[in-house]
Amino acid sequence: MVSGSRLLVEKLRENGVKTIFGVPGGAVLPFLDELYKAGDIEFILARHEQGAAHMADGYARATGRIGVVVATSGPGATNLATGIANAYLDSSPVLSIAGQVATPLIGYDGFQEANVFSMMIGLTKMNFLPRDLNELNSALENAFKIALSGRPGPVHIDVPRDVQLMEGEPDDDFYIYSYTPPSPSDEEILTVSKMLVEAERPVIIAGGGVIISGASSELIALAELLNAPVATTLMGKGSIPEDHPLSLGMVGMHGKLGAIKAVQESDLILAVGMRFSDRTTGKLSGFAPGARKIHVDIDRSEIGKLLKPDLGVAGDAKQVLIRIRETILRLFKKGKAATWGERVKQLKKESEFLYDYDAVPVDPSTAVRVLNDYVKAEDFVTTEVGQCQMYASLHFTAKRPRQFISSGGLGTMGFGLPAAIGVKAAFPESRVFDIAGDGSFFMTCNQLPVSVDYNLPIIVLVLNNYFLGMVRQWQELFYGRRYMAVDLKGRADIARVSEGFGAKGFKVTRISELKNALETALKQDETTVLDVIVAREDNVFPMVPPAAPLDRVIVRR
Amino acid sequence: MASDENKRFVVLRVLNMPGVMERIASIFARRAINIDTITVGMVNGKTSEISLTFSLPQEKFENIVKVLEKNPCVFEVKIGSLEYDVIREAFVAVLKDCDTSVSDYIRVRYRARTTLLSGSRLLVELLADPRVVDDFKEEFKDRVESFSRSGVMIHTLNRFRK
Ligand SMILES: Cc1ncc(C[n+]2csc(CCOP(=O)(O)OP(=O)(O)O)c2C)c(N)n1
Ligand SMILES: [Mg+2]
């Protein structure tokens, strides 16, 4: 005999879950009681469910394992929405479990009932509303598989209160989700290999799929064999160490100039595990106009969704990259190295930045550049959203996959701080930095006490321009500098707010102070917020205007 | 009006579970695709079959098929065509001003089942290709008093497929 709650705990254990994030409530009390009795799963109590979901998401992105979030019914579950949608768009394996009113009350406006099932349909890879023990057993059995297989994604389960309390022996006669990753034919691999060897100016674009697939070393090996430079999407950042000679950095709306130009000049694009987002390609018809395009993705429905490739290859990034390299080595001996090494070097040089270490207020790009020196290979950097995110992506040098964790698809302000807490929970020995903006900071700074309470110290670097800076930048560049609803005034003192939450807070007005503050923070190993006052109206460049082709990149800085 | 070449006939084998219809419907809704007809039948306790018709240009159609295929509650997606597969719709109508000669004509021409009702009314029950249903409605548009149509059911004949 087992209760629904007991079954939940057992399945979490079976799947190696040691930490869950969440906020409790009436509809999950039986489950919480079972967690109490079990005693071996840590419950990190968040201050808001959105943040709890970001924590689980950060945990999942840093580890590649499932991140678990728990909320109560109604407002608890609806508060999850942003966090779950965020995980969905970036293919992050999150399992979210919410309570629900007892089955007889579902649909009859029971206290704290919301139609969470319908809400979650569009935000998850799959969701379940089990009405008895068998269905709960089936949902749990399938949830882990679905979340982690192929292209990962969040799975949500609403567990009615009475189902948590039901006792019985669930049967195992249920639907089991089965998944076999697509695998391209030898012929397809041969065609790709030929196209790559024949290309004069190939560029590889690596997306988040390369990181999820664990294909980083295979990516580097192929790039080196072909002497082909690698650009990444935001999600692919770190798939190749960014100090590698063949790394071009990010391509896209705020990509590095060298990456943008290399893509535009290339005659062959090998796109791996990416989805041709408008933020990456600019206007699609003007994207790498002289290049043939090969698109490799594990999700068949991504191939041809936006860009019609010359060749689409459905398969797992790692397997496909290994097979391409082997085929090239077998059939073409060495694989004629691309001829444009010199040009690529020159493009990389052109995209180097000039940093200003003396500017007051601080130059935000320089602040990120300085942070770089303190981030070791085993450390992590999360980001918020806005200019701060783009400064981070341009000036932080990622050394390995999963090191850089950012909200790509949904662009969720407030993601970075709770995500950093989730990362820290997974890697207590690593240091975790959140590169933030003031606007984003205020979206989820209420989670700072979680970092303090659970001794999960993170360092938040707020690039404080007293503006919703990215929106202001668009208003400046495209709306005649008519600033509307973007001024944050700066009366709230971020350092003092942070102190009030139990963290350490420092106000920083010049680069020399930033270095001191970082060193102090790292020595003290306590949750620390550095309020770095940066140039108010600095703009992020390069920038490709929205809906324009990449060639229209503005480089002024 | 969408052209005929864009008319799509799709059969989904899906998990028989509450909420699956909403999940499928939301895939169409979010892309602003109008579902013209939808019918559902149970295959067994665990599986149902949904027949859908809608209009969509080829490129978008190829994508939505892949999106449907990857959905965890969809086991199989079959694509039907008017030429090769059995595509049928049930149609029931009451016609006015009818006599036995009209009734006989309809029985022979449309292979329908007919029943004369009081007041020269005729009940017509037809199972046919949806285009034939349209033809019937057009031919008798002045006499049709009321009608119902079931939406399209698609039976794919696998032997014609590779
Ligand atoms: C939750 C959410 N609301 C609104 C937006 C729209 N938005 C994008 S960037 C931005 C400004 C971000 O301000 P801040 O965090 O201060 O970063 P900055 O751009 O100033 O560096 C806004 C409001 C968003 N991305 N996410
Ligand atoms: Mg700001």
mmCIF file of N, CA and C and ligand atoms in Angstrom, chain A residues 50 82 364 384-391 410-415 436-443 462-473 485-486 488 534 536 540, ligand 1:
data_model
loop_
_atom_site.group_PDB
_atom_site.id
_atom_site.type_symbol
_atom_site.label_atom_id
_atom_site.label_comp_id
_atom_site.label_asym_id
_atom_site.label_seq_id
_atom_site.Cartn_x
_atom_site.Cartn_y
_atom_site.Cartn_z
ATOM 1 N N GLN A 50 7.601 32.019 -9.110
ATOM 2 C CA GLN A 50 8.332 32.275 -10.353
ATOM 3 C C GLN A 50 9.821 32.060 -10.121
ATOM 4 N N THR A 82 5.538 32.019 -15.677
ATOM 5 C CA THR A 82 6.687 32.656 -16.328
ATOM 6 C C THR A 82 7.920 31.752 -16.263
ATOM 7 N N PRO A 364 29.896 50.096 -18.520
ATOM 8 C CA PRO A 364 29.372 48.758 -18.191
ATOM 9 C C PRO A 364 30.128 47.625 -18.876
ATOM 10 N N GLU A 384 20.618 38.578 -16.120
ATOM 11 C CA GLU A 384 19.243 39.076 -16.230
ATOM 12 C C GLU A 384 19.012 39.403 -17.699
ATOM 13 N N VAL A 385 18.057 40.269 -17.979
ATOM 14 C CA VAL A 385 17.721 40.575 -19.366
ATOM 15 C C VAL A 385 17.743 42.073 -19.592
ATOM 16 N N GLY A 386 18.254 42.464 -20.740
ATOM 17 C CA GLY A 386 18.344 43.876 -21.084
ATOM 18 C C GLY A 386 19.741 44.159 -21.614
ATOM 19 N N GLN A 387 20.167 45.399 -21.497
ATOM 20 C CA GLN A 387 21.526 45.734 -21.918
ATOM 21 C C GLN A 387 22.533 44.899 -21.129
ATOM 22 N N CYS A 388 22.248 44.747 -19.825
ATOM 23 C CA CYS A 388 23.160 43.989 -18.954
ATOM 24 C C CYS A 388 23.459 42.610 -19.540
ATOM 25 N N GLN A 389 22.437 41.960 -20.089
ATOM 26 C CA GLN A 389 22.596 40.628 -20.659
ATOM 27 C C GLN A 389 23.501 40.666 -21.886
ATOM 28 N N MET A 390 23.340 41.717 -22.679
ATOM 29 C CA MET A 390 24.137 41.815 -23.902
ATOM 30 C C MET A 390 25.582 42.229 -23.597
ATOM 31 N N TYR A 391 25.759 43.077 -22.576
ATOM 32 C CA TYR A 391 27.140 43.361 -22.140
ATOM 33 C C TYR A 391 27.786 42.058 -21.676
ATOM 34 N N LEU A 410 12.708 33.407 -23.969
ATOM 35 C CA LEU A 410 11.640 34.218 -23.382
ATOM 36 C C LEU A 410 12.157 35.603 -22.992
ATOM 37 N N GLY A 411 13.453 35.731 -22.720
ATOM 38 C CA GLY A 411 14.007 37.029 -22.320
ATOM 39 C C GLY A 411 13.360 37.519 -21.042
ATOM 40 N N THR A 412 13.492 36.733 -19.987
ATOM 41 C CA THR A 412 12.777 37.010 -18.750
ATOM 42 C C THR A 412 13.608 37.822 -17.768
ATOM 43 N N MET A 413 13.266 39.080 -17.587
ATOM 44 C CA MET A 413 13.896 39.865 -16.520
ATOM 45 C C MET A 413 13.592 39.185 -15.192
ATOM 46 N N GLY A 414 14.600 39.092 -14.331
ATOM 47 C CA GLY A 414 14.388 38.453 -13.043
ATOM 48 C C GLY A 414 14.813 36.998 -13.023
ATOM 49 N N PHE A 415 15.269 36.491 -14.158
ATOM 50 C CA PHE A 415 15.696 35.088 -14.223
ATOM 51 C C PHE A 415 17.019 34.855 -13.492
ATOM 52 N N ALA A 436 23.484 41.629 -13.646
ATOM 53 C CA ALA A 436 22.103 42.121 -13.584
ATOM 54 C C ALA A 436 21.996 43.575 -14.017
ATOM 55 N N GLY A 437 20.762 43.971 -14.294
ATOM 56 C CA GLY A 437 20.432 45.376 -14.461
ATOM 57 C C GLY A 437 19.565 45.777 -13.280
ATOM 58 N N ASP A 438 19.410 47.073 -13.060
ATOM 59 C CA ASP A 438 18.618 47.504 -11.911
ATOM 60 C C ASP A 438 17.146 47.120 -12.073
ATOM 61 N N GLY A 439 16.628 47.236 -13.290
ATOM 62 C CA GLY A 439 15.229 46.875 -13.524
ATOM 63 C C GLY A 439 15.003 45.405 -13.222
ATOM 64 N N SER A 440 15.841 44.561 -13.762
ATOM 65 C CA SER A 440 15.710 43.118 -13.560
ATOM 66 C C SER A 440 15.887 42.761 -12.092
ATOM 67 N N PHE A 441 16.863 43.414 -11.437
ATOM 68 C CA PHE A 441 17.137 43.117 -10.032
ATOM 69 C C PHE A 441 15.858 43.216 -9.210
ATOM 70 N N PHE A 442 15.099 44.288 -9.471
ATOM 71 C CA PHE A 442 13.901 44.497 -8.651
ATOM 72 C C PHE A 442 12.778 43.514 -8.966
ATOM 73 N N MET A 443 12.909 42.762 -10.051
ATOM 74 C CA MET A 443 11.865 41.780 -10.360
ATOM 75 C C MET A 443 11.919 40.578 -9.422
ATOM 76 N N VAL A 462 25.128 44.349 -10.216
ATOM 77 C CA VAL A 462 24.075 45.129 -10.868
ATOM 78 C C VAL A 462 24.726 46.243 -11.679
ATOM 79 N N LEU A 463 24.526 46.230 -12.979
ATOM 80 C CA LEU A 463 24.984 47.340 -13.820
ATOM 81 C C LEU A 463 23.858 48.370 -13.774
ATOM 82 N N ASN A 464 24.009 49.302 -12.840
ATOM 83 C CA ASN A 464 22.884 50.174 -12.513
ATOM 84 C C ASN A 464 22.934 51.463 -13.315
ATOM 85 N N ASN A 465 22.031 51.559 -14.278
ATOM 86 C CA ASN A 465 21.936 52.784 -15.089
ATOM 87 C C ASN A 465 20.664 53.565 -14.743
ATOM 88 N N TYR A 466 19.988 53.180 -13.693
ATOM 89 C CA TYR A 466 18.736 53.829 -13.288
ATOM 90 C C TYR A 466 17.731 53.887 -14.436
ATOM 91 N N PHE A 467 17.845 52.944 -15.346
ATOM 92 C CA PHE A 467 16.953 52.913 -16.499
ATOM 93 C C PHE A 467 16.572 51.473 -16.815
ATOM 94 N N LEU A 468 15.426 51.313 -17.440
ATOM 95 C CA LEU A 468 15.174 50.089 -18.202
ATOM 96 C C LEU A 468 15.969 50.300 -19.487
ATOM 97 N N GLY A 469 17.259 50.021 -19.376
ATOM 98 C CA GLY A 469 18.215 50.519 -20.359
ATOM 99 C C GLY A 469 17.973 50.048 -21.780
ATOM 100 N N MET A 470 17.621 48.790 -21.942
ATOM 101 C CA MET A 470 17.459 48.298 -23.310
ATOM 102 C C MET A 470 16.264 48.951 -23.990
ATOM 103 N N VAL A 471 15.210 49.149 -23.225
ATOM 104 C CA VAL A 471 14.038 49.803 -23.801
ATOM 105 C C VAL A 471 14.391 51.259 -24.125
ATOM 106 N N ARG A 472 15.133 51.882 -23.199
ATOM 107 C CA ARG A 472 15.583 53.254 -23.436
ATOM 108 C C ARG A 472 16.435 53.343 -24.706
ATOM 109 N N GLN A 473 17.316 52.335 -24.896
ATOM 110 C CA GLN A 473 18.178 52.337 -26.088
ATOM 111 C C GLN A 473 17.332 52.316 -27.365
ATOM 112 N N ALA A 485 8.330 55.848 -19.894
ATOM 113 C CA ALA A 485 8.236 54.723 -18.946
ATOM 114 C C ALA A 485 9.499 53.878 -18.874
ATOM 115 N N VAL A 486 10.644 54.547 -18.842
ATOM 116 C CA VAL A 486 11.891 53.792 -18.722
ATOM 117 C C VAL A 486 12.794 54.293 -17.592
ATOM 118 N N LEU A 488 14.032 54.731 -14.051
ATOM 119 C CA LEU A 488 13.847 54.080 -12.744
ATOM 120 C C LEU A 488 14.302 54.978 -11.598
ATOM 121 N N VAL A 534 26.685 52.788 -13.440
ATOM 122 C CA VAL A 534 27.284 52.831 -14.783
ATOM 123 C C VAL A 534 26.727 54.014 -15.572
ATOM 124 N N ARG A 536 24.706 56.268 -17.636
ATOM 125 C CA ARG A 536 23.250 56.120 -17.752
ATOM 126 C C ARG A 536 22.795 55.794 -19.169
ATOM 127 N N VAL A 540 24.309 49.486 -26.198
ATOM 128 C CA VAL A 540 25.000 48.242 -26.558
ATOM 129 C C VAL A 540 25.232 48.228 -28.062
HETATM 130 C C1 LIG C 1 9.592 40.281 -17.301
HETATM 131 C C2 LIG C 1 9.939 41.242 -18.362
HETATM 132 N N1 LIG C 1 9.263 42.409 -18.473
HETATM 133 C C3 LIG C 1 9.595 43.287 -19.451
HETATM 134 C C4 LIG C 1 10.605 43.012 -20.334
HETATM 135 C C5 LIG C 1 10.947 44.005 -21.434
HETATM 136 N N2 LIG C 1 12.316 44.501 -21.235
HETATM 137 C C6 LIG C 1 13.368 44.017 -21.921
HETATM 138 S S1 LIG C 1 14.807 44.682 -21.443
HETATM 139 C C7 LIG C 1 14.061 45.673 -20.325
HETATM 140 C C8 LIG C 1 14.852 46.602 -19.466
HETATM 141 C C9 LIG C 1 15.765 45.886 -18.545
HETATM 142 O O1 LIG C 1 16.219 46.804 -17.582
HETATM 143 P P1 LIG C 1 17.440 46.479 -16.634
HETATM 144 O O2 LIG C 1 17.239 45.184 -15.959
HETATM 145 O O3 LIG C 1 17.702 47.651 -15.791
HETATM 146 O O4 LIG C 1 18.641 46.243 -17.658
HETATM 147 P P2 LIG C 1 19.366 47.324 -18.578
HETATM 148 O O5 LIG C 1 18.783 47.178 -19.939
HETATM 149 O O6 LIG C 1 19.125 48.668 -18.002
HETATM 150 O O7 LIG C 1 20.790 46.912 -18.528
HETATM 151 C C10 LIG C 1 12.674 45.480 -20.352
HETATM 152 C C11 LIG C 1 11.707 46.211 -19.512
HETATM 153 C C12 LIG C 1 11.268 41.771 -20.184
HETATM 154 N N3 LIG C 1 12.241 41.391 -21.020
HETATM 155 N N4 LIG C 1 10.937 40.920 -19.195
#
